mmCIF file of C-alpha atoms in Angstrom:
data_model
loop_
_atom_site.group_PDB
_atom_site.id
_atom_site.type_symbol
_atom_site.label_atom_id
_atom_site.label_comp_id
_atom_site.label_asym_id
_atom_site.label_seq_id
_atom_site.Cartn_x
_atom_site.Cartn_y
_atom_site.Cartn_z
ATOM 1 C CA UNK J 1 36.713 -13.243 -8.434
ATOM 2 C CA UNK J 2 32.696 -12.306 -7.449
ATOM 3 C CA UNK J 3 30.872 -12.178 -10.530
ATOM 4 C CA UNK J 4 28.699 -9.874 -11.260
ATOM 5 C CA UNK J 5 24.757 -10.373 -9.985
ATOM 6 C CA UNK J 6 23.536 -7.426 -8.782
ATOM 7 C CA UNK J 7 20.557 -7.090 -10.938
ATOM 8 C CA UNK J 8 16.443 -8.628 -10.935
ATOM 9 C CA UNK J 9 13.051 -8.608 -12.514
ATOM 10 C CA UNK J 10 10.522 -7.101 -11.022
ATOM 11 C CA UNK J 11 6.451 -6.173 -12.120
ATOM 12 C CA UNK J 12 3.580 -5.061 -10.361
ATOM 13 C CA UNK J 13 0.418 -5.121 -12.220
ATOM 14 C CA UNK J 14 -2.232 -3.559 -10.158
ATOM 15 C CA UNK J 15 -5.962 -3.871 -11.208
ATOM 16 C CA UNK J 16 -8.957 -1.605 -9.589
ATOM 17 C CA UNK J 17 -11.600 -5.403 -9.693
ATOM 18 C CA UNK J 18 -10.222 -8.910 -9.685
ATOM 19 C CA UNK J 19 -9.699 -9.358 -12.947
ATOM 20 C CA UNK J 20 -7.696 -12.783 -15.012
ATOM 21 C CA UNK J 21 -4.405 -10.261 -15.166
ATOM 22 C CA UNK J 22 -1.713 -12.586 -14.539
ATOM 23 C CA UNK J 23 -1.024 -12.999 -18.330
ATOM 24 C CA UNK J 24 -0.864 -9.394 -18.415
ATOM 25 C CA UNK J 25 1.536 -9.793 -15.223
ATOM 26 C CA UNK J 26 3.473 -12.169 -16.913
ATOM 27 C CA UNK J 27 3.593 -10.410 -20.346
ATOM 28 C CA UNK J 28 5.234 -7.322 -18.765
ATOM 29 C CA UNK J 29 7.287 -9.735 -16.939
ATOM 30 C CA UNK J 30 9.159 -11.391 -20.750
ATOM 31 C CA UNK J 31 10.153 -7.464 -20.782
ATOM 32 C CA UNK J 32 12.592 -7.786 -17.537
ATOM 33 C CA UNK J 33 13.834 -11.365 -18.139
ATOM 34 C CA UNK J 34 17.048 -10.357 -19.372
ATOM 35 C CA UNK J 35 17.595 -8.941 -15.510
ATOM 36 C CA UNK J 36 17.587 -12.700 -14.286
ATOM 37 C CA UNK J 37 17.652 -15.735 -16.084
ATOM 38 C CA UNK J 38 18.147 -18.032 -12.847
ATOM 39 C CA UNK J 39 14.774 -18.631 -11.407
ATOM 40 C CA UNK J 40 10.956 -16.926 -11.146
ATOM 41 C CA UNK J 41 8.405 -16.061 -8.912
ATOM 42 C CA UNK J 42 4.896 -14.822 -8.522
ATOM 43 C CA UNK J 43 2.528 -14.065 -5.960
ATOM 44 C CA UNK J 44 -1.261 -13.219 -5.817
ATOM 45 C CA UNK J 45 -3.599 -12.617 -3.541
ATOM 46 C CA UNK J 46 -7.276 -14.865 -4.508
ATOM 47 C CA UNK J 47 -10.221 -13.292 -4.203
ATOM 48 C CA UNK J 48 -11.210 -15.225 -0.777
ATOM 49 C CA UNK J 49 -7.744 -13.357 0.551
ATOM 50 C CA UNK J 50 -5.513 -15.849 0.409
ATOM 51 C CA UNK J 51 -2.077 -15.743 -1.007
ATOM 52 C CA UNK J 52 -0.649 -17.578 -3.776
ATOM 53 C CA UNK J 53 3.165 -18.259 -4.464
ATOM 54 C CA UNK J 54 4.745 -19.721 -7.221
ATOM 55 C CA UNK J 55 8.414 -20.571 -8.322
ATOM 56 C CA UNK J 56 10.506 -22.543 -10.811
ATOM 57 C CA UNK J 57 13.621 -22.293 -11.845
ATOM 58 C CA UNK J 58 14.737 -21.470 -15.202
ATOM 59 C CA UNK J 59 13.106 -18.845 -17.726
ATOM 60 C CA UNK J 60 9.627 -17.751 -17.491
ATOM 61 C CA UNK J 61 9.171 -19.295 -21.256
ATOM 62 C CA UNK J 62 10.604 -23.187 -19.865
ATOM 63 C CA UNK J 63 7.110 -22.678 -17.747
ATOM 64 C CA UNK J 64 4.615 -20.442 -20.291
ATOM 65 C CA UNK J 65 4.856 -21.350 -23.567
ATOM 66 C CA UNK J 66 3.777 -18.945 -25.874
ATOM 67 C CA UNK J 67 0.812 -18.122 -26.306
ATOM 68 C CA UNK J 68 0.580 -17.980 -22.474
ATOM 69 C CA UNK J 69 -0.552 -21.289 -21.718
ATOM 70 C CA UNK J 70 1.237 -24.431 -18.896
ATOM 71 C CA UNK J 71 0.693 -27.445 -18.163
ATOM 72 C CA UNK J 72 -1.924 -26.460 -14.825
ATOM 73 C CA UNK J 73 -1.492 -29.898 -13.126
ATOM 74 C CA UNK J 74 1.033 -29.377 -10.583
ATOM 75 C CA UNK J 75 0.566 -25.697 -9.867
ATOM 76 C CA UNK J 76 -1.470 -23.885 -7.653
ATOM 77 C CA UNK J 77 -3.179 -21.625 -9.621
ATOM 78 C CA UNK J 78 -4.772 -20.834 -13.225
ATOM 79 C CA UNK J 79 -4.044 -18.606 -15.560
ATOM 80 C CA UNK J 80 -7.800 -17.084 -15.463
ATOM 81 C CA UNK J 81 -7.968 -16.712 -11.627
ATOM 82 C CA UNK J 82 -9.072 -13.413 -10.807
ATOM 83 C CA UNK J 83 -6.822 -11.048 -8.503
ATOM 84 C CA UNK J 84 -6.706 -7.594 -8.313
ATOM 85 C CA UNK J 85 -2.268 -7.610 -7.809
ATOM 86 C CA UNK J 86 -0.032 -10.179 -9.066
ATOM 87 C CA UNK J 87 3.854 -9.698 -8.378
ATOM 88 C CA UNK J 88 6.402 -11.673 -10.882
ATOM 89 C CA UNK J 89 10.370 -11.452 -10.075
ATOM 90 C CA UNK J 90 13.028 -12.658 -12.135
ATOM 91 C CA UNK J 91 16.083 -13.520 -9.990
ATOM 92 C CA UNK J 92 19.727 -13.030 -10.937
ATOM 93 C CA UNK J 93 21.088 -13.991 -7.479
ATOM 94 C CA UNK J 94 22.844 -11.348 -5.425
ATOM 95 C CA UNK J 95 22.948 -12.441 -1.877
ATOM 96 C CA UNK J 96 21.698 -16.334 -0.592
ATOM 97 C CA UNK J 97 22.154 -20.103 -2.060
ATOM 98 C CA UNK J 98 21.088 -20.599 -5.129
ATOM 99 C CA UNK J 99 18.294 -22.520 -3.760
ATOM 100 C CA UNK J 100 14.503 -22.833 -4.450
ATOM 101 C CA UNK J 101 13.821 -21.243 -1.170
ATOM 102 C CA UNK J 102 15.722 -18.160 -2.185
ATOM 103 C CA UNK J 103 13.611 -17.548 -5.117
ATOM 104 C CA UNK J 104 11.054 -14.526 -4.805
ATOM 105 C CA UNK J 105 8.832 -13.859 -3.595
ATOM 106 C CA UNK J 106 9.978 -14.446 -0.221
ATOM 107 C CA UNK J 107 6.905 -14.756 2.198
ATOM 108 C CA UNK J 108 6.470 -14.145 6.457
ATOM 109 C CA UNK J 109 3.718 -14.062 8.764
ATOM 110 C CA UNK J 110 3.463 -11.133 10.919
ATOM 111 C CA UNK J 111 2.531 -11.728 14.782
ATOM 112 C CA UNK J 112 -1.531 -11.051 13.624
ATOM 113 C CA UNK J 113 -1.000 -14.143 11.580
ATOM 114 C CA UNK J 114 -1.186 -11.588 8.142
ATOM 115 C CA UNK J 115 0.808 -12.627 5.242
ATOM 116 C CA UNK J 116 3.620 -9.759 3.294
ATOM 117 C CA UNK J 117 5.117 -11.079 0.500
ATOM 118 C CA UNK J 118 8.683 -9.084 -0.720
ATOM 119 C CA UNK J 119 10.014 -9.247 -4.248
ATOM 120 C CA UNK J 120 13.296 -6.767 -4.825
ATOM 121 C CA UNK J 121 15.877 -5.953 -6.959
ATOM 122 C CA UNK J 122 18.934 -5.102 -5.415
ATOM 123 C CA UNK J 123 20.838 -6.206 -1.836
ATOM 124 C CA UNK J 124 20.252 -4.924 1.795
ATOM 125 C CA UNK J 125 23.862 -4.085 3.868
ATOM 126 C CA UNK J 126 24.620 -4.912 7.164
ATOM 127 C CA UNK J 127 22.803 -8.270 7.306
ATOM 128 C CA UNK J 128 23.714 -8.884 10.489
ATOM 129 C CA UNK J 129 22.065 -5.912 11.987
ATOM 130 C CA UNK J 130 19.246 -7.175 10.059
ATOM 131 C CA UNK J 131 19.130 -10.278 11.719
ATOM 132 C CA UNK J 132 18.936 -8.950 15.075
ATOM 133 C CA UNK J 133 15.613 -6.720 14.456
ATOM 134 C CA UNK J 134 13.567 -10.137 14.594
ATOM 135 C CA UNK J 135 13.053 -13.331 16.969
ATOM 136 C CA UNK J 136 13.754 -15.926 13.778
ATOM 137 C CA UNK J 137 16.708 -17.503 12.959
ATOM 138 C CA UNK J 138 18.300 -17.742 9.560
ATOM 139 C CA UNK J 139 20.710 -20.046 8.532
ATOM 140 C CA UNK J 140 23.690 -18.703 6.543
ATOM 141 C CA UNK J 141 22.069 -19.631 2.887
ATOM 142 C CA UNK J 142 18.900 -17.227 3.436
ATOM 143 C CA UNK J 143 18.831 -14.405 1.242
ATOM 144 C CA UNK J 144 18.746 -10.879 2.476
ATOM 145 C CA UNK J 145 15.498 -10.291 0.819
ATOM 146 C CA UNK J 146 14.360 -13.223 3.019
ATOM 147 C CA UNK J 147 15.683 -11.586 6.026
ATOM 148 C CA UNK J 148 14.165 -8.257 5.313
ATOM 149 C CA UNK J 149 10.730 -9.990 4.557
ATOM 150 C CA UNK J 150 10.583 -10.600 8.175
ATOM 151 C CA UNK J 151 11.719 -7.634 9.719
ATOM 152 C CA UNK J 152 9.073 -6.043 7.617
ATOM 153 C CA UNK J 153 6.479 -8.600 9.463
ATOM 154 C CA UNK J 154 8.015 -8.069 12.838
ATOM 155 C CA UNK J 155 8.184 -4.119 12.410
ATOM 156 C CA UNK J 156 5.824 -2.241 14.939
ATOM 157 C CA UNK J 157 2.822 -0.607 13.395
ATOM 158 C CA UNK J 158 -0.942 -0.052 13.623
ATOM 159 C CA UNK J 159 -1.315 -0.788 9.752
ATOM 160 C CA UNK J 160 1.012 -2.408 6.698
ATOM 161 C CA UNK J 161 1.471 1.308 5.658
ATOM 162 C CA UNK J 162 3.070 2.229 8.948
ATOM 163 C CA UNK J 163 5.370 -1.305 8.799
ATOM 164 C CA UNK J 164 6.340 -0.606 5.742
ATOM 165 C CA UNK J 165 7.941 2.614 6.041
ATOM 166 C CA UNK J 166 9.224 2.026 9.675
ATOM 167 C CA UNK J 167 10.488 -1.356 8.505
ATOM 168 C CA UNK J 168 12.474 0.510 5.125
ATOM 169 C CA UNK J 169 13.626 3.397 8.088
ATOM 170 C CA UNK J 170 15.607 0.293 10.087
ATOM 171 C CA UNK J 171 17.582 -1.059 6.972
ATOM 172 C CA UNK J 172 20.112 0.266 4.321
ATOM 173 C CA UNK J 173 21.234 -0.553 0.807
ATOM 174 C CA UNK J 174 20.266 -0.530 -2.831
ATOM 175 C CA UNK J 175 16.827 -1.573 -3.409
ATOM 176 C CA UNK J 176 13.824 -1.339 -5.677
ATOM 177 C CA UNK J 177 11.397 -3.144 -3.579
ATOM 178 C CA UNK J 178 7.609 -4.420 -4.423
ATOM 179 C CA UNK J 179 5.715 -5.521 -1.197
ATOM 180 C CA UNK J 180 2.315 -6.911 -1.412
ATOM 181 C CA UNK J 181 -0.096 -7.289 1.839
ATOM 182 C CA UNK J 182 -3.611 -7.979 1.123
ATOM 183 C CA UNK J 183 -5.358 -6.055 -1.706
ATOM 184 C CA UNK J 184 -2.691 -3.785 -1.430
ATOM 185 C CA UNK J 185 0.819 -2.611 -3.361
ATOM 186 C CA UNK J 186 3.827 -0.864 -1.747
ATOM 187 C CA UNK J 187 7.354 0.231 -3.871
ATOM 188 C CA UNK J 188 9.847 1.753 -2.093
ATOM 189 C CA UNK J 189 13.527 2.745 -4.094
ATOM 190 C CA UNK J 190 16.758 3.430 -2.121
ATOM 191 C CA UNK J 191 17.419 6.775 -0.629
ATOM 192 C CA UNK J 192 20.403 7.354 -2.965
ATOM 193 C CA UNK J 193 18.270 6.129 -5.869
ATOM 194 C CA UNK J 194 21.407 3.516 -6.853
ATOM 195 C CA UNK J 195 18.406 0.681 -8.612
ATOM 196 C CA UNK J 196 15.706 1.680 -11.094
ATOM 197 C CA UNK J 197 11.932 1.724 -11.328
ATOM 198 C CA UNK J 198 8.978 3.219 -12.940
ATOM 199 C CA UNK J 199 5.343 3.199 -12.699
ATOM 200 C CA UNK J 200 2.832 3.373 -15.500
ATOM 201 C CA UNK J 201 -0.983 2.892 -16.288
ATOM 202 C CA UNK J 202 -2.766 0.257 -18.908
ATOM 203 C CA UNK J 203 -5.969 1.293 -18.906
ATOM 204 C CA UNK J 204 -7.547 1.986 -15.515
ATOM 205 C CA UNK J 205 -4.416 -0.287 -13.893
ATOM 206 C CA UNK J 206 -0.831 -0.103 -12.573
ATOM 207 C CA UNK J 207 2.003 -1.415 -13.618
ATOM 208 C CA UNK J 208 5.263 -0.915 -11.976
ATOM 209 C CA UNK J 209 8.789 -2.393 -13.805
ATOM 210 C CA UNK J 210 12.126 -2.108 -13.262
ATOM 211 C CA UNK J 211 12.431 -0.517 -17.146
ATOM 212 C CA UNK J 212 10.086 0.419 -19.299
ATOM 213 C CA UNK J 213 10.433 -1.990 -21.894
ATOM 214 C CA UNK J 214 8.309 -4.446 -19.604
ATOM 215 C CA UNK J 215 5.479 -1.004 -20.092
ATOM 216 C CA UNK J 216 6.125 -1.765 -23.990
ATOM 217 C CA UNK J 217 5.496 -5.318 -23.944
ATOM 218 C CA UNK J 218 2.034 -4.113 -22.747
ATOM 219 C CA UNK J 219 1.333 -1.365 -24.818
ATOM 220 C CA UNK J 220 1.022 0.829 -21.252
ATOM 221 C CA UNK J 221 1.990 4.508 -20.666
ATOM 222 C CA UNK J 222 4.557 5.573 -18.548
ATOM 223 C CA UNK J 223 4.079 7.749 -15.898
ATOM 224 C CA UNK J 224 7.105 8.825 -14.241
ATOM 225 C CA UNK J 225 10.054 7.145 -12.298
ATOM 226 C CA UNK J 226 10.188 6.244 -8.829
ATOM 227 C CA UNK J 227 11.909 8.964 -6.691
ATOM 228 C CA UNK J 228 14.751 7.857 -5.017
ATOM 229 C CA UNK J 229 13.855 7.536 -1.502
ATOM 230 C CA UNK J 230 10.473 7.236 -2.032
ATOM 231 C CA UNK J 231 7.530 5.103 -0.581
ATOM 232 C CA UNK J 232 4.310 4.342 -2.281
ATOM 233 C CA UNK J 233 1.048 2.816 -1.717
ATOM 234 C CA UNK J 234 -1.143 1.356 -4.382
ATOM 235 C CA UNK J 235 -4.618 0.256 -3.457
ATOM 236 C CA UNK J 236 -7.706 0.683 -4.616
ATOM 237 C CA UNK J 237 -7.916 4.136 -3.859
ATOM 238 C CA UNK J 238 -5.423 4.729 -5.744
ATOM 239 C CA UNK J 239 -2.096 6.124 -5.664
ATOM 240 C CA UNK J 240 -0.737 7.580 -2.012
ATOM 241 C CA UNK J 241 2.753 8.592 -1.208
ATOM 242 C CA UNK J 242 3.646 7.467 1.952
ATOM 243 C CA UNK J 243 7.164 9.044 1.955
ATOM 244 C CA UNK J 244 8.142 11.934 -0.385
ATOM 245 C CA UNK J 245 11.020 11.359 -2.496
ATOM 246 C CA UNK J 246 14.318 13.321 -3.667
ATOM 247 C CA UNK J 247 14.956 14.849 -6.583
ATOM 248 C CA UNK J 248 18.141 14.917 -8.783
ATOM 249 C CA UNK J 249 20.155 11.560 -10.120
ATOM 250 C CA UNK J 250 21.323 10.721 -6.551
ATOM 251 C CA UNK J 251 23.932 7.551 -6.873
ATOM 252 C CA UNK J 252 22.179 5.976 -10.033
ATOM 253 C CA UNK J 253 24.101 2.677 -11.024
ATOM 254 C CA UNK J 254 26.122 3.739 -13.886
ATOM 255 C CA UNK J 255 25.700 -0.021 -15.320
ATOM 256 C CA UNK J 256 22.160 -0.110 -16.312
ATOM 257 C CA UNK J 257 22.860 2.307 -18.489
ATOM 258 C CA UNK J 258 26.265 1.665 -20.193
ATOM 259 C CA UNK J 259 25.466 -2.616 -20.459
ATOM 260 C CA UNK J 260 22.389 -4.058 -18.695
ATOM 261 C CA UNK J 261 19.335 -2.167 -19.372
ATOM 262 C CA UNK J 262 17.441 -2.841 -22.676
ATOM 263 C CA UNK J 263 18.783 -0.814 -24.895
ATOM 264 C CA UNK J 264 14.781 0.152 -26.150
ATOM 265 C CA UNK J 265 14.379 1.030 -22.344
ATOM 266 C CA UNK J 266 13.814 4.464 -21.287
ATOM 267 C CA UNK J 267 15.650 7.028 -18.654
ATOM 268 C CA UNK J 268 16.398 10.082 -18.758
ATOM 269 C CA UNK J 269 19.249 12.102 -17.893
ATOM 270 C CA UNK J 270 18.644 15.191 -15.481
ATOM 271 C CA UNK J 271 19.593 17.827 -17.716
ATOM 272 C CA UNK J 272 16.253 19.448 -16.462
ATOM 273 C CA UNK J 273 15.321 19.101 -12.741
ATOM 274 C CA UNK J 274 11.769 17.764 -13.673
ATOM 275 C CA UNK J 275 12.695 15.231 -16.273
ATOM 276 C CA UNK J 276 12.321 11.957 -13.948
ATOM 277 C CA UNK J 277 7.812 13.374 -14.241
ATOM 278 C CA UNK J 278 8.546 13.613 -17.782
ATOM 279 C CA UNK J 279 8.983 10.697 -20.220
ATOM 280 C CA UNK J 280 8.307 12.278 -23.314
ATOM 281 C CA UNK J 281 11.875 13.801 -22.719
ATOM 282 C CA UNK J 282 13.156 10.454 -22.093
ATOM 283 C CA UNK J 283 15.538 8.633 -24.171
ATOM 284 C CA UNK J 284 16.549 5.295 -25.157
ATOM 285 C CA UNK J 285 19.743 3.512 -23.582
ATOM 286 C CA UNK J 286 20.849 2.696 -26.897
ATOM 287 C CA UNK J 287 20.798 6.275 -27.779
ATOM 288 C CA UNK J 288 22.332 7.439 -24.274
ATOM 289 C CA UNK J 289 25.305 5.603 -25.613
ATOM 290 C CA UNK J 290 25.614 6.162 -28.489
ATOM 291 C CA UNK J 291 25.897 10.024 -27.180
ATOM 292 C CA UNK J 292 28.546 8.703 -24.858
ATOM 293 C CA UNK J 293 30.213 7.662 -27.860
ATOM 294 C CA UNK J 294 29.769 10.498 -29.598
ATOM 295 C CA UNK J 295 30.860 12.851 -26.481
ATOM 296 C CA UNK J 296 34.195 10.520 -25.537
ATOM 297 C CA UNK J 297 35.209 10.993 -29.720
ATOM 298 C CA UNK J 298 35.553 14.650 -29.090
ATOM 299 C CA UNK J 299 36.777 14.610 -25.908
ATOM 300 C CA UNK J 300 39.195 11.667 -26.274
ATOM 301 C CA UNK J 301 39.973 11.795 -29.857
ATOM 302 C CA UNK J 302 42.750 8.809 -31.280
ATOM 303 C CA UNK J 303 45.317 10.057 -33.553
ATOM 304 C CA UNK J 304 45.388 7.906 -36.905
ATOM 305 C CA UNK J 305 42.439 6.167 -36.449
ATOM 306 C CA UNK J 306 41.476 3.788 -39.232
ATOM 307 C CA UNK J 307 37.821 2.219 -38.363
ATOM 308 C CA UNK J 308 35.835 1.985 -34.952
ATOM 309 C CA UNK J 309 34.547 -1.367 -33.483
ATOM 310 C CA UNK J 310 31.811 -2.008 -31.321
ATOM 311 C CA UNK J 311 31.529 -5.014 -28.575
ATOM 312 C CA UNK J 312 28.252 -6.316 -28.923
ATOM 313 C CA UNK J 313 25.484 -5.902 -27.493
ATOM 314 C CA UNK J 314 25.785 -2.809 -25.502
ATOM 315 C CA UNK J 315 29.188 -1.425 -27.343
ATOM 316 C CA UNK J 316 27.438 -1.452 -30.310
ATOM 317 C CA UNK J 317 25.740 2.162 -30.232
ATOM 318 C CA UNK J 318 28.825 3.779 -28.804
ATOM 319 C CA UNK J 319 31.207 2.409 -31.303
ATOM 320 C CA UNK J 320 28.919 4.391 -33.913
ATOM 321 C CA UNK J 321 28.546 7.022 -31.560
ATOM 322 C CA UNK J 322 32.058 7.094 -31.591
ATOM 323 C CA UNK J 323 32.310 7.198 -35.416
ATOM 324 C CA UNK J 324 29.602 9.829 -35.767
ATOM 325 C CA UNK J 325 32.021 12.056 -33.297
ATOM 326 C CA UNK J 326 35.470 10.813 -35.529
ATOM 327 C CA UNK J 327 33.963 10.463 -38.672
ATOM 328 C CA UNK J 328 35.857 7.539 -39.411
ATOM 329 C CA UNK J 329 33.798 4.639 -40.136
ATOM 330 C CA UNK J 330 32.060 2.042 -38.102
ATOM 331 C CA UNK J 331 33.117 -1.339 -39.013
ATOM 332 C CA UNK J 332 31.080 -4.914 -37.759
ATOM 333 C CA UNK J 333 34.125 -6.480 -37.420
ATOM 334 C CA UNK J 334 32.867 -8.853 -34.139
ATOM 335 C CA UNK J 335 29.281 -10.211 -34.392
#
């Protein structure tokens, strides 16, 4: 049987000047580890324009101890280098060997000789077409975020903007996808909006996440969820929509909310057209299920019921859910 690894990391942080902001990078970044505990990455562009890489495998703490500190010797970089965008992925692997090369972000050279870097939560379809949009060839092991990488640096285009959204036009699958080229940021989410992702603000920066709880770990406000379908630009103008989004739920991945999403993470639940621009009418996952509970006690009720027990983690809330809709009581009766 497959197991299940369909789920990554991944953070944005976005800063108007070069600024030391990979610890704030890599703060927001302890908020998505849960999403992939097999290997990191993360990429920065210096302030002469070159760009930095950087993977290990393992947990982001193995590497930086708290407080934020590593051993600098055999790495290419230092925690007070100043950048204005620093990606960080956390990989749970979906597609590829589980080899260092497959670890994110995944890097190509466009014909120009500019550098794109790709990090991305979710899996592209039809590799094989994929493989046939470029001159390179992969060998079987190659990830399908390493294959897209370089059909986004192949991609015709006057600019990175126009790539980008020709490039995203060419493929298909379930994606939340953070591209950096040069100074500046691109997200794109799936048409049918199956993976997740939010931007917010800390200050006068960005931050995008896959949940909110990475926002939390900064203190940062959100902003509003990534349309499904939708294709932004970050630079430092600002905030530009290359491609407009859809409304509505779409195909959202039923999972994050009933087991792998934080359970202090945010969504929200479409019961108003508007709510996805709306966090304050967000709620938690832990309460979504518990709700769920709640709603399959009086729709489902169980005829001599004695007590109600929750699997933990994710169970927990809508085993008490469950008793809130029964009244019967909750019982801990697995840790």
């Amino acid at each position: 049987m497959k197991e299940l690894q369909e789920k990554c990391g991944v953070i944005a942080y976005f800063s108007p000047e070069p600024r030391a902001i990979i610890p704030k990078a890599l703060t927001a970044a302890y908020g998505v580890q849960h999403r992939g505990q097999g290997g990191f990455g993360l990429g920065f562009s210096t302030e002469s324009g070159e760009f930095v890489s950087f993977r290990r495998f393992g947990l982001l703490a193995d590497t930086f101890r708290q407080p934020l500190k590593f051993d600098e010797g055999d790495t290419p970089f230092s925690l007070g280098d100043k950048t204005n965008v620093v990606i960080v992925h956390t990989r749970y692997a979906t597609n590829g060997d589980d080899e260092e090369g497959n670890l994110q972000p995944c890097t190509a050279k466009a014909p120009g000789g500019e550098k794109v870097a790709v990090i991305h939560n979710g899996e592209f379809v039809a590799r094989d077409k994929m493989e046939r949009l470029v001159t390179k060839n992969f060998k079987e092991g190659d990830s399908d975020t390493y294959v897209y990488t370089h059909v986004l640096a192949e991609t015709e285009g006057e600019n990175w903007d126009e790539k980008v959204v020709n490039s995203l036009n060419k493929v298909k699958g379930a994606y939340f996808l953070i591209i950096l080229a040069g100074d500046n940021l691109y997200i794109a989410r799936d048409p049918n909006g199956i993976r997740s992702g939010v931007i917010g603000r800390d200050e006068d920066s960005w931050v995008v996440a896959s949940e909110t709880f990475a926002l939390d770990k900064l203190r940062a406000n959100v902003l509003r969820e990534v349309k499904r379908g939708e294709i932004l630009k970050i630079s430092k103008d600002g905030l530009k929509i290359l491609q407009d989004g859809l409304d509505g739920s779409g195909n959202f991945c039923g999972f994050e909310r009933a087991y792998f999403a934080r359970p202090e993470s945010l969504m929200h639940t479409y019961e108003r057209p508007d709510d996805s621009e709306h966090p304050e009418r967000w709620i938690s996952n832990a309460l979504f299920r518990e709700r769920c509970g709640q709603i399959l006690a009086e729709e489902a009720p169980i005829p001599q019921l004695d007590y109600i027990v929750g699997i933990p983690d994710s169970g927990v809330a809508g085993g008490i859910g469950y008793s809130n809709g029964s009244r019967k009581p909750y019982r801990p009766v697995i840790i």
